[in-house]
Amino acid sequence: MPNDAHAQFDQTVLDLIECSPAGAVPHTPTHQDALGRLRATHQVYPSADFKNGYVTVRSLSAKRSFYAGKLHAFLAGEADVAELEGDGDVFGRYVRSLPPLAQARAEDHRATVVGRRLHHRTKQGAEGASEAVQALFLLPGSGAHAGLPGNYLYGSILQTCADAAAGGWAILVHDVENGTASCELGNRAEAAAKFQDVAASAPFLLVELAELGFRLN
């Protein structure tokens, strides 16, 4: 019976968060205890849009993911790299999906999100790094720190050697600060399968990617 009572009240708190414009939860001990249970079971995340606010996983489940057009076809070897949508265009579609005030805040992150390309390639030490493929994606979720406006994590699928078909690949996922999860793959086919798993798992907390074989940094 006590567990049933908790479940019923926790559901009420989820409803309160979704009905509140700022995702606010009353500061009573009972409400805060429920919030603690919901956070522990990964049903709510701290909001990226409102200080001291929260967002529910079920509301994030309705959000779109953003990645290059024909990315799946490219990873399957069915499209050429020249057919991939540019990172700037992918980021632009994400920005346009947000409310006007959030769009302005999202644009403040454009240089960091779209401009991480050279940093990652250098860090990976890739052979032929200047020619290596790297494709941006944005998925609903959060990390040790909040996500981007709209509650999004961002990341890249990148090639770590010159041979796109047989060479090494990696997937990296970031929150808005320095939280990172990374996974190294042996070839493009493995990268395709892993990205499908990641995209299908959204929304998620960055730490949950450990279950998919990611290393947390």
mmCIF file of C-alpha atoms in Angstrom, residues 2-214:
data_model
loop_
_atom_site.group_PDB
_atom_site.id
_atom_site.type_symbol
_atom_site.label_atom_id
_atom_site.label_comp_id
_atom_site.label_asym_id
_atom_site.label_seq_id
_atom_site.Cartn_x
_atom_site.Cartn_y
_atom_site.Cartn_z
ATOM 1 C CA PRO A 2 2.741 2.600 0.832
ATOM 2 C CA ASN A 3 4.358 1.966 -2.565
ATOM 3 C CA ASP A 4 0.992 2.427 -4.290
ATOM 4 C CA ALA A 5 0.493 5.708 -2.419
ATOM 5 C CA HIS A 6 3.921 6.901 -3.536
ATOM 6 C CA ALA A 7 3.221 5.944 -7.143
ATOM 7 C CA GLN A 8 -0.059 7.858 -7.148
ATOM 8 C CA PHE A 9 1.492 10.997 -5.688
ATOM 9 C CA ASP A 10 4.533 10.752 -7.962
ATOM 10 C CA GLN A 11 2.132 10.716 -10.903
ATOM 11 C CA THR A 12 0.547 13.883 -9.529
ATOM 12 C CA VAL A 13 3.965 15.559 -9.373
ATOM 13 C CA LEU A 14 4.696 14.541 -12.966
ATOM 14 C CA ASP A 15 1.421 16.187 -13.968
ATOM 15 C CA LEU A 16 2.321 19.321 -11.989
ATOM 16 C CA ILE A 17 5.661 19.616 -13.778
ATOM 17 C CA GLU A 18 4.071 19.260 -17.192
ATOM 18 C CA CYS A 19 1.331 21.790 -16.389
ATOM 19 C CA SER A 20 3.756 24.373 -15.004
ATOM 20 C CA PRO A 21 5.233 26.762 -17.625
ATOM 21 C CA ALA A 22 8.553 26.604 -15.765
ATOM 22 C CA GLY A 23 8.395 22.962 -14.673
ATOM 23 C CA ALA A 24 8.136 24.050 -11.032
ATOM 24 C CA VAL A 25 7.566 21.741 -8.059
ATOM 25 C CA PRO A 26 6.235 23.035 -4.682
ATOM 26 C CA HIS A 27 8.881 23.174 -1.934
ATOM 27 C CA THR A 28 6.979 21.027 0.545
ATOM 28 C CA PRO A 29 8.732 17.953 1.995
ATOM 29 C CA THR A 30 6.174 15.649 0.393
ATOM 30 C CA HIS A 31 6.615 17.142 -3.064
ATOM 31 C CA GLN A 32 10.396 17.195 -2.747
ATOM 32 C CA ASP A 33 10.447 13.545 -1.646
ATOM 33 C CA ALA A 34 8.428 12.656 -4.740
ATOM 34 C CA LEU A 35 10.789 14.699 -6.888
ATOM 35 C CA GLY A 36 13.723 12.754 -5.442
ATOM 36 C CA ARG A 37 12.083 9.459 -6.354
ATOM 37 C CA LEU A 38 11.312 10.673 -9.870
ATOM 38 C CA ARG A 39 14.886 11.845 -10.400
ATOM 39 C CA ALA A 40 16.305 8.581 -9.025
ATOM 40 C CA THR A 41 14.209 6.588 -11.496
ATOM 41 C CA HIS A 42 15.132 8.937 -14.385
ATOM 42 C CA GLN A 43 11.551 10.105 -14.944
ATOM 43 C CA VAL A 44 12.414 13.804 -14.680
ATOM 44 C CA TYR A 45 15.495 15.879 -15.517
ATOM 45 C CA PRO A 46 16.520 19.373 -14.437
ATOM 46 C CA SER A 47 15.214 21.820 -17.036
ATOM 47 C CA ALA A 48 17.656 23.455 -19.432
ATOM 48 C CA ASP A 49 15.204 26.318 -19.903
ATOM 49 C CA PHE A 50 14.122 27.329 -16.389
ATOM 50 C CA LYS A 51 16.251 27.647 -13.260
ATOM 51 C CA ASN A 52 15.060 25.239 -10.555
ATOM 52 C CA GLY A 53 12.565 23.778 -13.017
ATOM 53 C CA TYR A 54 12.195 20.219 -14.279
ATOM 54 C CA VAL A 55 11.110 18.438 -17.420
ATOM 55 C CA THR A 56 9.548 14.983 -17.642
ATOM 56 C CA VAL A 57 10.893 12.206 -19.790
ATOM 57 C CA ARG A 58 7.443 11.522 -21.180
ATOM 58 C CA SER A 59 7.212 15.110 -22.463
ATOM 59 C CA LEU A 60 10.689 14.858 -24.009
ATOM 60 C CA SER A 61 9.636 11.639 -25.734
ATOM 61 C CA ALA A 62 7.448 13.722 -28.022
ATOM 62 C CA LYS A 63 10.377 15.888 -29.182
ATOM 63 C CA ARG A 64 12.109 15.475 -32.518
ATOM 64 C CA SER A 65 15.696 14.365 -33.008
ATOM 65 C CA PHE A 66 17.943 16.199 -35.470
ATOM 66 C CA TYR A 67 20.690 14.745 -37.667
ATOM 67 C CA ALA A 68 21.862 15.019 -41.234
ATOM 68 C CA GLY A 69 19.539 14.042 -44.018
ATOM 69 C CA LYS A 70 20.648 10.720 -45.540
ATOM 70 C CA LEU A 71 22.840 9.988 -42.502
ATOM 71 C CA HIS A 72 21.419 6.481 -42.152
ATOM 72 C CA ALA A 73 21.874 5.881 -45.878
ATOM 73 C CA PHE A 74 25.479 7.107 -45.703
ATOM 74 C CA LEU A 75 26.294 4.899 -42.715
ATOM 75 C CA ALA A 76 24.772 1.965 -44.585
ATOM 76 C CA GLY A 77 27.038 2.709 -47.556
ATOM 77 C CA GLU A 78 24.076 3.726 -49.720
ATOM 78 C CA ALA A 79 24.836 7.456 -50.059
ATOM 79 C CA ASP A 80 27.912 9.546 -50.685
ATOM 80 C CA VAL A 81 29.344 11.907 -48.085
ATOM 81 C CA ALA A 82 28.594 14.831 -50.414
ATOM 82 C CA GLU A 83 24.886 14.099 -49.940
ATOM 83 C CA LEU A 84 25.026 14.643 -46.166
ATOM 84 C CA GLU A 85 23.341 17.767 -44.812
ATOM 85 C CA GLY A 86 25.803 20.234 -43.282
ATOM 86 C CA ASP A 87 26.164 20.599 -39.509
ATOM 87 C CA GLY A 88 25.090 24.243 -39.667
ATOM 88 C CA ASP A 89 21.855 23.284 -41.402
ATOM 89 C CA VAL A 90 21.143 20.524 -38.866
ATOM 90 C CA PHE A 91 21.681 23.001 -36.031
ATOM 91 C CA GLY A 92 19.446 25.515 -37.807
ATOM 92 C CA ARG A 93 16.571 23.033 -37.960
ATOM 93 C CA TYR A 94 16.966 22.399 -34.217
ATOM 94 C CA VAL A 95 16.901 26.128 -33.474
ATOM 95 C CA ARG A 96 13.785 26.700 -35.566
ATOM 96 C CA SER A 97 11.954 23.971 -33.623
ATOM 97 C CA LEU A 98 12.252 25.999 -30.382
ATOM 98 C CA PRO A 99 10.072 28.823 -29.028
ATOM 99 C CA PRO A 100 11.368 32.316 -29.957
ATOM 100 C CA LEU A 101 13.077 33.075 -26.616
ATOM 101 C CA ALA A 102 14.794 29.686 -26.588
ATOM 102 C CA GLN A 103 15.945 30.206 -30.189
ATOM 103 C CA ALA A 104 18.049 33.204 -29.172
ATOM 104 C CA ARG A 105 19.683 31.248 -26.341
ATOM 105 C CA ALA A 106 20.303 28.281 -28.615
ATOM 106 C CA GLU A 107 22.085 30.485 -31.150
ATOM 107 C CA ASP A 108 24.546 31.420 -28.389
ATOM 108 C CA HIS A 109 25.758 27.794 -28.525
ATOM 109 C CA ARG A 110 26.099 27.554 -32.308
ATOM 110 C CA ALA A 111 29.841 28.240 -32.414
ATOM 111 C CA THR A 112 30.520 25.593 -29.759
ATOM 112 C CA VAL A 113 28.211 22.906 -31.132
ATOM 113 C CA VAL A 114 28.993 23.314 -34.828
ATOM 114 C CA GLY A 115 32.611 24.305 -34.209
ATOM 115 C CA ARG A 116 33.708 21.243 -32.212
ATOM 116 C CA ARG A 117 34.688 19.419 -35.410
ATOM 117 C CA LEU A 118 38.406 20.225 -35.467
ATOM 118 C CA HIS A 119 38.764 19.730 -31.707
ATOM 119 C CA HIS A 120 37.372 16.199 -31.844
ATOM 120 C CA ARG A 121 39.405 15.189 -34.856
ATOM 121 C CA THR A 122 42.598 16.415 -33.249
ATOM 122 C CA LYS A 123 41.736 14.666 -29.997
ATOM 123 C CA GLN A 124 41.068 11.417 -31.812
ATOM 124 C CA GLY A 125 44.408 11.667 -33.617
ATOM 125 C CA ALA A 126 42.796 10.533 -36.824
ATOM 126 C CA GLU A 127 44.849 9.692 -39.892
ATOM 127 C CA GLY A 128 43.712 11.993 -42.669
ATOM 128 C CA ALA A 129 41.805 13.969 -40.019
ATOM 129 C CA SER A 130 41.274 16.986 -42.251
ATOM 130 C CA GLU A 131 39.270 14.802 -44.655
ATOM 131 C CA ALA A 132 37.453 12.708 -42.062
ATOM 132 C CA VAL A 133 33.657 12.616 -41.943
ATOM 133 C CA GLN A 134 31.914 14.114 -38.953
ATOM 134 C CA ALA A 135 28.146 14.513 -38.643
ATOM 135 C CA LEU A 136 26.278 16.456 -35.956
ATOM 136 C CA PHE A 137 23.170 15.167 -34.196
ATOM 137 C CA LEU A 138 20.912 16.521 -31.430
ATOM 138 C CA LEU A 139 18.739 14.261 -29.269
ATOM 139 C CA PRO A 140 16.421 15.088 -26.355
ATOM 140 C CA GLY A 141 18.013 14.389 -22.983
ATOM 141 C CA SER A 142 20.240 15.701 -20.223
ATOM 142 C CA GLY A 143 23.549 15.019 -18.509
ATOM 143 C CA ALA A 144 25.443 15.812 -15.338
ATOM 144 C CA HIS A 145 24.735 19.361 -16.467
ATOM 145 C CA ALA A 146 21.623 20.487 -18.295
ATOM 146 C CA GLY A 147 21.292 20.089 -22.034
ATOM 147 C CA LEU A 148 21.002 22.761 -24.681
ATOM 148 C CA PRO A 149 17.852 24.934 -24.776
ATOM 149 C CA GLY A 150 14.829 22.732 -25.330
ATOM 150 C CA ASN A 151 16.587 20.003 -23.291
ATOM 151 C CA TYR A 152 18.824 18.544 -25.989
ATOM 152 C CA LEU A 153 22.117 16.700 -25.900
ATOM 153 C CA TYR A 154 24.356 17.061 -28.933
ATOM 154 C CA GLY A 155 27.002 14.854 -30.422
ATOM 155 C CA SER A 156 28.919 13.691 -33.457
ATOM 156 C CA ILE A 157 29.498 10.553 -35.462
ATOM 157 C CA LEU A 158 33.062 10.830 -36.694
ATOM 158 C CA GLN A 159 35.502 8.911 -38.776
ATOM 159 C CA THR A 160 38.841 8.281 -37.068
ATOM 160 C CA CYS A 161 40.857 7.113 -40.050
ATOM 161 C CA ALA A 162 40.961 7.693 -43.788
ATOM 162 C CA ASP A 163 39.091 4.525 -44.849
ATOM 163 C CA ALA A 164 35.401 5.362 -44.372
ATOM 164 C CA ALA A 165 34.136 1.835 -44.992
ATOM 165 C CA ALA A 166 36.609 -0.261 -43.011
ATOM 166 C CA GLY A 167 38.381 2.221 -40.726
ATOM 167 C CA GLY A 168 37.628 3.287 -37.182
ATOM 168 C CA TRP A 169 34.675 5.439 -36.125
ATOM 169 C CA ALA A 170 33.506 7.037 -32.890
ATOM 170 C CA ILE A 171 30.335 8.522 -31.431
ATOM 171 C CA LEU A 172 30.528 11.336 -28.880
ATOM 172 C CA VAL A 173 27.639 12.873 -26.933
ATOM 173 C CA HIS A 174 27.769 16.089 -24.854
ATOM 174 C CA ASP A 175 25.677 18.037 -22.381
ATOM 175 C CA VAL A 176 25.873 21.826 -22.306
ATOM 176 C CA GLU A 177 29.126 21.934 -20.304
ATOM 177 C CA ASN A 178 31.860 19.293 -20.056
ATOM 178 C CA GLY A 179 29.848 16.106 -19.642
ATOM 179 C CA THR A 180 30.778 13.679 -22.419
ATOM 180 C CA ALA A 181 30.090 10.064 -23.347
ATOM 181 C CA SER A 182 32.145 8.401 -26.077
ATOM 182 C CA CYS A 183 32.223 5.069 -27.855
ATOM 183 C CA GLU A 184 34.801 3.809 -30.362
ATOM 184 C CA LEU A 185 33.631 1.539 -33.185
ATOM 185 C CA GLY A 186 35.618 -0.686 -35.515
ATOM 186 C CA ASN A 187 33.945 0.277 -38.792
ATOM 187 C CA ARG A 188 31.087 2.198 -40.394
ATOM 188 C CA ALA A 189 28.607 -0.663 -40.005
ATOM 189 C CA GLU A 190 29.231 -0.766 -36.268
ATOM 190 C CA ALA A 191 28.837 3.012 -36.096
ATOM 191 C CA ALA A 192 25.505 2.741 -37.919
ATOM 192 C CA ALA A 193 24.175 0.107 -35.523
ATOM 193 C CA LYS A 194 25.347 1.992 -32.441
ATOM 194 C CA PHE A 195 23.826 5.273 -33.593
ATOM 195 C CA GLN A 196 20.511 3.540 -34.216
ATOM 196 C CA ASP A 197 20.607 2.256 -30.621
ATOM 197 C CA VAL A 198 21.440 5.712 -29.264
ATOM 198 C CA ALA A 199 18.754 7.496 -31.285
ATOM 199 C CA ALA A 200 16.154 4.891 -30.322
ATOM 200 C CA SER A 201 17.015 5.347 -26.622
ATOM 201 C CA ALA A 202 16.287 9.091 -26.558
ATOM 202 C CA PRO A 203 15.419 10.808 -24.314
ATOM 203 C CA PHE A 204 18.105 9.709 -21.872
ATOM 204 C CA LEU A 205 20.563 10.905 -19.269
ATOM 205 C CA LEU A 206 24.149 10.901 -20.477
ATOM 206 C CA VAL A 207 25.096 8.397 -17.762
ATOM 207 C CA GLU A 208 22.587 5.898 -19.169
ATOM 208 C CA LEU A 209 24.737 5.523 -22.298
ATOM 209 C CA ALA A 210 27.116 3.389 -20.213
ATOM 210 C CA GLU A 211 24.601 0.585 -20.755
ATOM 211 C CA LEU A 212 25.285 0.899 -24.501
ATOM 212 C CA GLY A 213 29.049 0.594 -24.036
ATOM 213 C CA PHE A 214 29.911 4.298 -23.827
#
